[in-house]
Amino acid sequence: MDCIFCKIVEGTVPSNKVYEDEKIVAFKDINPEAPVHIVIIPKEHIESVKELDDNNAQIVSHIILAAKKIAKDLGISESGFRIVNNCGKDGGQTVPHLHFHLLGGRDMQWPPG
Ligand code: AMP
Ligand code: ZN
């Protein structure tokens, strides 16, 4: 499958990993929008939130708990952070492999625009 994030999981595309376990990988975003910008993905290829159901949605809580740990490890837990999922065209999803952005290290502003 021609999926850049699957290739990061396989190791055939390099990434700057900050966390990995048996289910997920987290790496630095190549085009950071904040001083800390991490992309967290399931190792399994799931295209988007639209492909989640009762059989696979537990990966989301696993990712959120990892994001909490990564935020602490990277020193943005106290100051605060944002977790973002983009879904589909209008949601701004550019990579069709489910992922969550962990952003922090500056005032992220709300609404995001
Ligand atoms: P989205 O727009 O929500 O689909 O987010 C995809 C994110 O993946 C963007 O923020 C990209 O900068 C990031 N990205 C794409 N390719 C890579 C890569 N090879 N390594 C790290 N981040 C990437
Ligand atoms: Zn994939």
XYZ file of C-alpha atoms and ligand atoms in Angstrom:
137
model
C 0.000 0.000 0.000
C 1.300 3.428 -0.917
C 0.760 5.062 2.481
C 3.462 7.341 3.885
C 2.484 6.635 7.500
C 2.486 2.845 6.924
C 6.000 3.323 5.535
C 6.993 5.200 8.708
C 5.616 2.257 10.738
C 7.637 -0.184 8.560
C 10.744 2.012 8.795
C 11.107 2.404 5.026
C 10.482 6.170 5.421
C 12.548 7.819 8.175
C 10.923 9.663 11.048
C 11.934 11.365 14.237
C 10.182 9.050 16.705
C 9.402 10.212 20.221
C 7.312 7.206 21.341
C 6.487 3.688 20.145
C 4.692 0.679 21.565
C 3.045 -2.435 20.097
C 0.030 -0.497 18.820
C 1.141 3.049 17.938
C 4.014 5.278 16.811
C 4.513 8.991 17.560
C 6.940 11.173 15.622
C 7.776 14.842 15.044
C 5.692 16.521 12.356
C 7.833 17.380 9.327
C 6.109 20.781 9.031
C 5.553 21.877 12.648
C 2.787 24.352 13.493
C 4.002 24.796 17.071
C 7.245 24.387 19.064
C 6.010 20.876 19.936
C 4.111 19.160 17.111
C 3.856 15.381 17.289
C 1.864 13.060 15.018
C 0.480 9.942 16.719
C -0.695 7.049 14.550
C -1.935 3.477 14.939
C 0.405 0.867 13.418
C -2.672 -0.624 11.778
C -3.783 1.198 8.627
C -7.116 2.819 9.465
C -7.986 5.544 6.993
C -9.806 7.999 9.252
C -12.292 8.398 12.100
C -14.933 7.302 9.582
C -13.449 3.789 9.607
C -13.664 3.470 13.406
C -16.244 1.162 14.974
C -16.749 -0.801 18.191
C -14.047 -3.273 17.118
C -11.188 -0.793 16.657
C -12.112 2.485 18.394
C -10.181 1.580 21.569
C -7.057 2.668 19.676
C -8.247 6.256 20.203
C -8.126 6.048 24.014
C -4.718 4.368 23.701
C -3.516 7.304 21.561
C -4.953 9.917 23.962
C -3.224 8.302 26.951
C 0.047 8.177 24.981
C -0.417 11.869 24.070
C -0.758 12.672 27.771
C 2.512 10.850 28.508
C 4.338 12.404 25.542
C 3.149 15.886 26.599
C 4.651 15.284 30.023
C 7.900 13.876 28.580
C 8.268 16.864 26.234
C 7.551 19.422 28.968
C 4.219 20.828 27.766
C 1.921 19.135 30.264
C 1.900 22.033 32.746
C 1.512 24.771 30.124
C -1.163 22.837 28.221
C -1.584 21.317 24.812
C -4.034 20.577 22.017
C -4.908 17.204 20.464
C -6.359 17.481 16.944
C -7.834 15.041 14.466
C -8.555 16.126 10.906
C -11.064 13.990 9.006
C -11.698 14.163 5.286
C -11.277 17.011 2.817
C -13.017 19.842 4.662
C -11.469 18.629 7.922
C -8.030 19.248 6.419
C -6.892 15.602 6.356
C -3.991 15.273 3.903
C -2.672 11.827 4.893
C -5.317 9.068 4.677
C -4.042 7.119 7.705
C -5.717 7.946 11.029
C -3.579 10.301 13.108
C -3.809 12.753 15.967
C -1.725 15.903 16.269
C -0.290 16.843 19.668
C 0.517 20.552 19.691
C 1.937 22.839 22.353
C 4.772 25.028 23.520
C 2.871 28.222 22.647
C -0.602 29.700 23.157
C -2.514 27.671 20.561
C -5.407 30.194 20.243
C -9.091 29.309 19.955
C -10.943 29.170 17.633
C -8.240 27.800 15.304
C -9.726 29.385 12.139
P -3.286 16.137 8.280
O -3.264 17.418 7.521
O -4.141 16.152 9.515
O -3.561 14.947 7.390
O -1.814 15.966 8.869
C -0.778 15.301 8.223
C 0.470 15.782 8.894
O 1.510 14.877 8.597
C 0.931 17.175 8.411
O 1.019 18.038 9.538
C 2.278 16.898 7.763
O 3.202 17.927 7.998
C 2.682 15.592 8.432
N 3.582 14.754 7.643
C 3.406 14.350 6.362
N 4.430 13.558 5.977
C 5.247 13.446 7.055
C 6.484 12.769 7.297
N 7.072 12.027 6.355
N 7.046 12.896 8.508
C 6.468 13.637 9.469
N 5.308 14.286 9.316
C 4.703 14.207 8.119
Zn -1.311 3.636 6.273
